[in-house]
Each structure stands twice: as structure tokens, then as C-alpha cells.
Amino acid sequence: MLKIWDVETGECLNTLFGHVEGVWSLAFDKLRIVSGSLDRTIKVWDTESGRCLYTLSGHEGPVTCVGLGDTRIVSGADDGVVFVWDYGVRT
């Protein structure tokens, strides 16, 4: 579970459900939040709606770090593998 809070008011704006184990890593921009979890998956969330846009799987260990670019996500895990995920359309 991830919670999105308004820094000024302290109000919880949204709660994101989807990972079945703890979240160890996050990256975000204005449109997306990317989370990496002990459940060995990466989830890409829409910041406005809180909807899960993608679930990326392939790691054999907990995902301990994620990075977010315009068209790519980079993830690293306890399995010693780094993945580069391409999810955007280049123009």
C-alpha cells in the first residue's frame, strides 16, 4: 500500500493498493509513480487517478531500486540483475 499526502495540509489524497509485500523503492514525476517491492514486481501508477498502469515482473529477488525516465524505467534487485524497461513511444 502506498499513500499520497498533501504536504501543506497533511491530508491523505490517495491510497494505492497492489503490491502483496512491502515497497522498498520509489521514483516519480508529474504523471507517474514507480514502486519496487519485496514481491519482485515493479508497478507504474497514474498520479492523478491512483490506478496501476503497468505491473512489470521478471526479477527473481526483491526490487530494491527503481529509476524513472521519459520512456524507460530502470530496476535493480537482490537477484543481482538490472533491467531497463521501455514503455514509451519515441518521437
mmCIF file of N, CA and C in Angstrom:
data_model
loop_
_atom_site.group_PDB
_atom_site.id
_atom_site.type_symbol
_atom_site.label_atom_id
_atom_site.label_comp_id
_atom_site.label_asym_id
_atom_site.label_seq_id
_atom_site.Cartn_x
_atom_site.Cartn_y
_atom_site.Cartn_z
ATOM 1 N N MET A 1 0.842 -1.167 0.000
ATOM 2 C CA MET A 1 0.000 0.000 0.000
ATOM 3 C C MET A 1 0.891 1.236 0.000
ATOM 4 N N LEU A 2 0.558 2.206 -0.838
ATOM 5 C CA LEU A 2 1.228 3.497 -0.882
ATOM 6 C C LEU A 2 0.198 4.571 -0.600
ATOM 7 N N LYS A 3 0.575 5.577 0.164
ATOM 8 C CA LYS A 3 -0.326 6.697 0.426
ATOM 9 C C LYS A 3 0.289 7.963 -0.137
ATOM 10 N N ILE A 4 -0.534 8.785 -0.759
ATOM 11 C CA ILE A 4 -0.101 10.070 -1.298
ATOM 12 C C ILE A 4 -0.679 11.158 -0.399
ATOM 13 N N TRP A 5 0.209 11.990 0.147
ATOM 14 C CA TRP A 5 -0.193 13.016 1.107
ATOM 15 C C TRP A 5 0.028 14.411 0.542
ATOM 16 N N ASP A 6 -0.846 15.334 0.911
ATOM 17 C CA ASP A 6 -0.664 16.747 0.611
ATOM 18 C C ASP A 6 0.267 17.312 1.678
ATOM 19 N N VAL A 7 1.403 17.832 1.269
ATOM 20 C CA VAL A 7 2.412 18.311 2.215
ATOM 21 C C VAL A 7 1.903 19.505 3.023
ATOM 22 N N GLU A 8 1.138 20.375 2.398
ATOM 23 C CA GLU A 8 0.670 21.579 3.078
ATOM 24 C C GLU A 8 -0.412 21.291 4.111
ATOM 25 N N THR A 9 -1.356 20.417 3.771
ATOM 26 C CA THR A 9 -2.496 20.178 4.663
ATOM 27 C C THR A 9 -2.344 18.919 5.513
ATOM 28 N N GLY A 10 -1.469 18.012 5.097
ATOM 29 C CA GLY A 10 -1.347 16.733 5.796
ATOM 30 C C GLY A 10 -2.456 15.760 5.461
ATOM 31 N N GLU A 11 -3.288 16.113 4.489
ATOM 32 C CA GLU A 11 -4.415 15.275 4.081
ATOM 33 C C GLU A 11 -3.940 14.143 3.174
ATOM 34 N N CYS A 12 -4.479 12.945 3.385
ATOM 35 C CA CYS A 12 -4.205 11.816 2.502
ATOM 36 C C CYS A 12 -5.032 11.999 1.234
ATOM 37 N N LEU A 13 -4.363 12.099 0.088
ATOM 38 C CA LEU A 13 -5.049 12.333 -1.173
ATOM 39 C C LEU A 13 -5.462 11.051 -1.875
ATOM 40 N N ASN A 14 -4.664 9.987 -1.685
ATOM 41 C CA ASN A 14 -4.966 8.740 -2.368
ATOM 42 C C ASN A 14 -4.207 7.599 -1.702
ATOM 43 N N THR A 15 -4.758 6.412 -1.773
ATOM 44 C CA THR A 15 -4.092 5.214 -1.295
ATOM 45 C C THR A 15 -4.016 4.227 -2.451
ATOM 46 N N LEU A 16 -2.810 3.744 -2.721
ATOM 47 C CA LEU A 16 -2.582 2.854 -3.851
ATOM 48 C C LEU A 16 -2.378 1.435 -3.329
ATOM 49 N N PHE A 17 -3.205 0.522 -3.794
ATOM 50 C CA PHE A 17 -3.128 -0.879 -3.389
ATOM 51 C C PHE A 17 -2.688 -1.724 -4.578
ATOM 52 N N GLY A 18 -1.832 -2.709 -4.345
ATOM 53 C CA GLY A 18 -1.448 -3.586 -5.443
ATOM 54 C C GLY A 18 -0.323 -4.532 -5.106
ATOM 55 N N HIS A 19 0.702 -4.044 -4.415
ATOM 56 C CA HIS A 19 1.800 -4.943 -4.042
ATOM 57 C C HIS A 19 1.318 -5.876 -2.929
ATOM 58 N N VAL A 20 1.787 -7.105 -2.955
ATOM 59 C CA VAL A 20 1.398 -8.066 -1.929
ATOM 60 C C VAL A 20 2.438 -8.143 -0.809
ATOM 61 N N GLU A 21 3.579 -7.462 -0.991
ATOM 62 C CA GLU A 21 4.591 -7.356 0.054
ATOM 63 C C GLU A 21 5.073 -5.911 0.099
ATOM 64 N N GLY A 22 5.974 -5.617 1.025
ATOM 65 C CA GLY A 22 6.413 -4.252 1.263
ATOM 66 C C GLY A 22 7.069 -3.580 0.069
ATOM 67 N N VAL A 23 6.967 -2.258 0.039
ATOM 68 C CA VAL A 23 7.577 -1.431 -1.002
ATOM 69 C C VAL A 23 8.943 -0.967 -0.505
ATOM 70 N N TRP A 24 9.980 -1.179 -1.311
ATOM 71 C CA TRP A 24 11.343 -0.805 -0.942
ATOM 72 C C TRP A 24 11.870 0.381 -1.722
ATOM 73 N N SER A 25 11.284 0.700 -2.855
ATOM 74 C CA SER A 25 11.842 1.773 -3.670
ATOM 75 C C SER A 25 10.751 2.512 -4.430
ATOM 76 N N LEU A 26 11.006 3.811 -4.645
ATOM 77 C CA LEU A 26 10.057 4.672 -5.346
ATOM 78 C C LEU A 26 10.797 5.645 -6.252
ATOM 79 N N ALA A 27 10.150 6.006 -7.342
ATOM 80 C CA ALA A 27 10.573 7.102 -8.207
ATOM 81 C C ALA A 27 9.282 7.732 -8.728
ATOM 82 N N PHE A 28 9.325 9.024 -9.056
ATOM 83 C CA PHE A 28 8.097 9.671 -9.524
ATOM 84 C C PHE A 28 8.421 10.880 -10.378
ATOM 85 N N ASP A 29 7.429 11.268 -11.161
ATOM 86 C CA ASP A 29 7.421 12.535 -11.872
ATOM 87 C C ASP A 29 6.002 13.082 -11.777
ATOM 88 N N LYS A 30 5.652 14.049 -12.602
ATOM 89 C CA LYS A 30 4.313 14.649 -12.517
ATOM 90 C C LYS A 30 3.192 13.707 -12.926
ATOM 91 N N LEU A 31 3.511 12.698 -13.733
ATOM 92 C CA LEU A 31 2.478 11.806 -14.270
ATOM 93 C C LEU A 31 2.440 10.431 -13.632
ATOM 94 N N ARG A 32 3.595 9.930 -13.165
ATOM 95 C CA ARG A 32 3.690 8.538 -12.728
ATOM 96 C C ARG A 32 4.426 8.403 -11.402
ATOM 97 N N ILE A 33 4.072 7.353 -10.698
ATOM 98 C CA ILE A 33 4.839 6.887 -9.551
ATOM 99 C C ILE A 33 5.257 5.461 -9.882
ATOM 100 N N VAL A 34 6.510 5.139 -9.660
ATOM 101 C CA VAL A 34 7.018 3.792 -9.901
ATOM 102 C C VAL A 34 7.445 3.225 -8.556
ATOM 103 N N SER A 35 6.970 2.014 -8.243
ATOM 104 C CA SER A 35 7.304 1.388 -6.966
ATOM 105 C C SER A 35 7.919 0.014 -7.203
ATOM 106 N N GLY A 36 8.938 -0.296 -6.412
ATOM 107 C CA GLY A 36 9.567 -1.612 -6.451
ATOM 108 C C GLY A 36 9.335 -2.298 -5.119
ATOM 109 N N SER A 37 9.087 -3.598 -5.137
ATOM 110 C CA SER A 37 8.606 -4.283 -3.944
ATOM 111 C C SER A 37 9.353 -5.575 -3.641
ATOM 112 N N LEU A 38 9.183 -6.016 -2.398
ATOM 113 C CA LEU A 38 9.659 -7.325 -1.976
ATOM 114 C C LEU A 38 8.990 -8.444 -2.769
ATOM 115 N N ASP A 39 7.813 -8.161 -3.348
ATOM 116 C CA ASP A 39 7.103 -9.187 -4.123
ATOM 117 C C ASP A 39 7.716 -9.411 -5.512
ATOM 118 N N ARG A 40 8.869 -8.770 -5.782
ATOM 119 C CA ARG A 40 9.650 -8.935 -7.009
ATOM 120 C C ARG A 40 9.016 -8.266 -8.228
ATOM 121 N N THR A 41 8.092 -7.334 -8.008
ATOM 122 C CA THR A 41 7.455 -6.630 -9.121
ATOM 123 C C THR A 41 7.713 -5.133 -9.025
ATOM 124 N N ILE A 42 7.521 -4.478 -10.176
ATOM 125 C CA ILE A 42 7.539 -3.023 -10.276
ATOM 126 C C ILE A 42 6.151 -2.617 -10.735
ATOM 127 N N LYS A 43 5.588 -1.615 -10.101
ATOM 128 C CA LYS A 43 4.283 -1.116 -10.536
ATOM 129 C C LYS A 43 4.428 0.338 -10.946
ATOM 130 N N VAL A 44 3.713 0.698 -12.025
ATOM 131 C CA VAL A 44 3.675 2.064 -12.522
ATOM 132 C C VAL A 44 2.267 2.582 -12.282
ATOM 133 N N TRP A 45 2.165 3.672 -11.528
ATOM 134 C CA TRP A 45 0.884 4.219 -11.097
ATOM 135 C C TRP A 45 0.646 5.581 -11.737
ATOM 136 N N ASP A 46 -0.601 5.873 -12.068
ATOM 137 C CA ASP A 46 -1.009 7.191 -12.512
ATOM 138 C C ASP A 46 -1.180 8.070 -11.268
ATOM 139 N N THR A 47 -0.512 9.217 -11.224
ATOM 140 C CA THR A 47 -0.569 10.048 -10.020
ATOM 141 C C THR A 47 -1.949 10.662 -9.787
ATOM 142 N N GLU A 48 -2.668 10.983 -10.836
ATOM 143 C CA GLU A 48 -3.994 11.601 -10.680
ATOM 144 C C GLU A 48 -5.043 10.612 -10.170
ATOM 145 N N SER A 49 -5.169 9.484 -10.860
ATOM 146 C CA SER A 49 -6.242 8.540 -10.538
ATOM 147 C C SER A 49 -5.841 7.511 -9.477
ATOM 148 N N GLY A 50 -4.525 7.289 -9.319
ATOM 149 C CA GLY A 50 -4.070 6.243 -8.409
ATOM 150 C C GLY A 50 -4.173 4.852 -9.002
ATOM 151 N N ARG A 51 -4.525 4.762 -10.277
ATOM 152 C CA ARG A 51 -4.687 3.475 -10.957
ATOM 153 C C ARG A 51 -3.332 2.900 -11.338
ATOM 154 N N CYS A 52 -3.176 1.596 -11.199
ATOM 155 C CA CYS A 52 -1.965 0.912 -11.636
ATOM 156 C C CYS A 52 -2.006 0.778 -13.156
ATOM 157 N N LEU A 53 -1.019 1.371 -13.835
ATOM 158 C CA LEU A 53 -0.970 1.338 -15.295
ATOM 159 C C LEU A 53 -0.276 0.088 -15.817
ATOM 160 N N TYR A 54 0.789 -0.330 -15.140
ATOM 161 C CA TYR A 54 1.574 -1.493 -15.558
ATOM 162 C C TYR A 54 2.077 -2.232 -14.323
ATOM 163 N N THR A 55 2.210 -3.530 -14.444
ATOM 164 C CA THR A 55 2.943 -4.335 -13.473
ATOM 165 C C THR A 55 4.039 -5.046 -14.242
ATOM 166 N N LEU A 56 5.275 -4.806 -13.848
ATOM 167 C CA LEU A 56 6.439 -5.367 -14.525
ATOM 168 C C LEU A 56 7.025 -6.461 -13.647
ATOM 169 N N SER A 57 7.225 -7.634 -14.215
ATOM 170 C CA SER A 57 7.788 -8.739 -13.443
ATOM 171 C C SER A 57 8.919 -9.380 -14.227
ATOM 172 N N GLY A 58 9.821 -10.020 -13.506
ATOM 173 C CA GLY A 58 10.955 -10.669 -14.124
ATOM 174 C C GLY A 58 12.111 -10.842 -13.159
ATOM 175 N N HIS A 59 12.157 -10.011 -12.126
ATOM 176 C CA HIS A 59 13.202 -10.153 -11.121
ATOM 177 C C HIS A 59 12.958 -11.410 -10.295
ATOM 178 N N GLU A 60 14.036 -12.025 -9.841
ATOM 179 C CA GLU A 60 13.940 -13.215 -9.006
ATOM 180 C C GLU A 60 14.213 -12.911 -7.541
ATOM 181 N N GLY A 61 14.317 -11.631 -7.210
ATOM 182 C CA GLY A 61 14.511 -11.203 -5.832
ATOM 183 C C GLY A 61 13.788 -9.887 -5.611
ATOM 184 N N PRO A 62 13.734 -9.428 -4.365
ATOM 185 C CA PRO A 62 13.077 -8.159 -4.061
ATOM 186 C C PRO A 62 13.677 -7.011 -4.870
ATOM 187 N N VAL A 63 12.821 -6.140 -5.387
ATOM 188 C CA VAL A 63 13.256 -4.974 -6.148
ATOM 189 C C VAL A 63 13.656 -3.892 -5.148
ATOM 190 N N THR A 64 14.937 -3.522 -5.166
ATOM 191 C CA THR A 64 15.462 -2.608 -4.158
ATOM 192 C C THR A 64 15.710 -1.202 -4.670
ATOM 193 N N CYS A 65 15.687 -1.002 -5.997
ATOM 194 C CA CYS A 65 15.842 0.355 -6.518
ATOM 195 C C CYS A 65 15.159 0.477 -7.880
ATOM 196 N N VAL A 66 14.594 1.659 -8.117
ATOM 197 C CA VAL A 66 13.963 1.978 -9.398
ATOM 198 C C VAL A 66 14.345 3.397 -9.797
ATOM 199 N N GLY A 67 14.438 3.613 -11.102
ATOM 200 C CA GLY A 67 14.653 4.938 -11.654
ATOM 201 C C GLY A 67 13.661 5.156 -12.781
ATOM 202 N N LEU A 68 13.273 6.399 -12.998
ATOM 203 C CA LEU A 68 12.227 6.719 -13.967
ATOM 204 C C LEU A 68 12.725 7.776 -14.935
ATOM 205 N N GLY A 69 12.618 7.487 -16.232
ATOM 206 C CA GLY A 69 12.913 8.452 -17.279
ATOM 207 C C GLY A 69 11.669 8.694 -18.109
ATOM 208 N N ASP A 70 11.814 9.449 -19.173
ATOM 209 C CA ASP A 70 10.654 9.762 -20.016
ATOM 210 C C ASP A 70 10.030 8.531 -20.642
ATOM 211 N N THR A 71 10.856 7.585 -21.096
ATOM 212 C CA THR A 71 10.334 6.402 -21.776
ATOM 213 C C THR A 71 10.867 5.097 -21.202
ATOM 214 N N ARG A 72 11.652 5.182 -20.125
ATOM 215 C CA ARG A 72 12.240 3.968 -19.562
ATOM 216 C C ARG A 72 12.194 3.960 -18.048
ATOM 217 N N ILE A 73 12.155 2.748 -17.525
ATOM 218 C CA ILE A 73 12.297 2.511 -16.091
ATOM 219 C C ILE A 73 13.502 1.590 -15.931
ATOM 220 N N VAL A 74 14.328 1.883 -14.942
ATOM 221 C CA VAL A 74 15.457 1.015 -14.620
ATOM 222 C C VAL A 74 15.179 0.445 -13.237
ATOM 223 N N SER A 75 15.385 -0.867 -13.083
ATOM 224 C CA SER A 75 15.164 -1.501 -11.782
ATOM 225 C C SER A 75 16.332 -2.407 -11.435
ATOM 226 N N GLY A 76 16.632 -2.475 -10.159
ATOM 227 C CA GLY A 76 17.658 -3.377 -9.656
ATOM 228 C C GLY A 76 17.080 -4.175 -8.505
ATOM 229 N N ALA A 77 17.593 -5.385 -8.325
ATOM 230 C CA ALA A 77 17.020 -6.260 -7.301
ATOM 231 C C ALA A 77 18.104 -7.075 -6.617
ATOM 232 N N ASP A 78 17.692 -7.747 -5.548
ATOM 233 C CA ASP A 78 18.593 -8.623 -4.800
ATOM 234 C C ASP A 78 19.089 -9.799 -5.622
ATOM 235 N N ASP A 79 18.497 -10.034 -6.788
ATOM 236 C CA ASP A 79 18.971 -11.119 -7.653
ATOM 237 C C ASP A 79 20.239 -10.726 -8.409
ATOM 238 N N GLY A 80 20.696 -9.476 -8.238
ATOM 239 C CA GLY A 80 21.910 -9.012 -8.892
ATOM 240 C C GLY A 80 21.722 -8.578 -10.326
ATOM 241 N N VAL A 81 20.482 -8.459 -10.775
ATOM 242 C CA VAL A 81 20.183 -8.117 -12.165
ATOM 243 C C VAL A 81 19.592 -6.709 -12.230
ATOM 244 N N VAL A 82 19.992 -5.959 -13.262
ATOM 245 C CA VAL A 82 19.409 -4.658 -13.554
ATOM 246 C C VAL A 82 18.622 -4.790 -14.847
ATOM 247 N N PHE A 83 17.367 -4.350 -14.812
ATOM 248 C CA PHE A 83 16.524 -4.360 -16.014
ATOM 249 C C PHE A 83 16.292 -2.929 -16.479
ATOM 250 N N VAL A 84 16.227 -2.741 -17.783
ATOM 251 C CA VAL A 84 15.793 -1.489 -18.391
ATOM 252 C C VAL A 84 14.506 -1.793 -19.125
ATOM 253 N N TRP A 85 13.430 -1.182 -18.682
ATOM 254 C CA TRP A 85 12.097 -1.411 -19.238
ATOM 255 C C TRP A 85 11.752 -0.234 -20.160
ATOM 256 N N ASP A 86 11.377 -0.508 -21.379
ATOM 257 C CA ASP A 86 10.987 0.523 -22.329
ATOM 258 C C ASP A 86 9.473 0.509 -22.456
ATOM 259 N N TYR A 87 8.825 1.590 -22.037
ATOM 260 C CA TYR A 87 7.362 1.605 -22.075
ATOM 261 C C TYR A 87 6.797 2.795 -22.848
ATOM 262 N N GLY A 88 7.647 3.626 -23.389
ATOM 263 C CA GLY A 88 7.136 4.813 -24.066
ATOM 264 C C GLY A 88 7.298 4.738 -25.567
ATOM 265 N N VAL A 89 6.703 5.692 -26.235
ATOM 266 C CA VAL A 89 6.803 5.805 -27.679
ATOM 267 C C VAL A 89 7.743 6.966 -27.962
ATOM 268 N N ARG A 90 8.762 6.712 -28.746
ATOM 269 C CA ARG A 90 9.721 7.768 -29.081
ATOM 270 C C ARG A 90 9.192 8.557 -30.279
ATOM 271 N N THR A 91 9.442 9.849 -30.250
ATOM 272 C CA THR A 91 9.037 10.683 -31.385
ATOM 273 C C THR A 91 10.241 11.214 -32.107
#
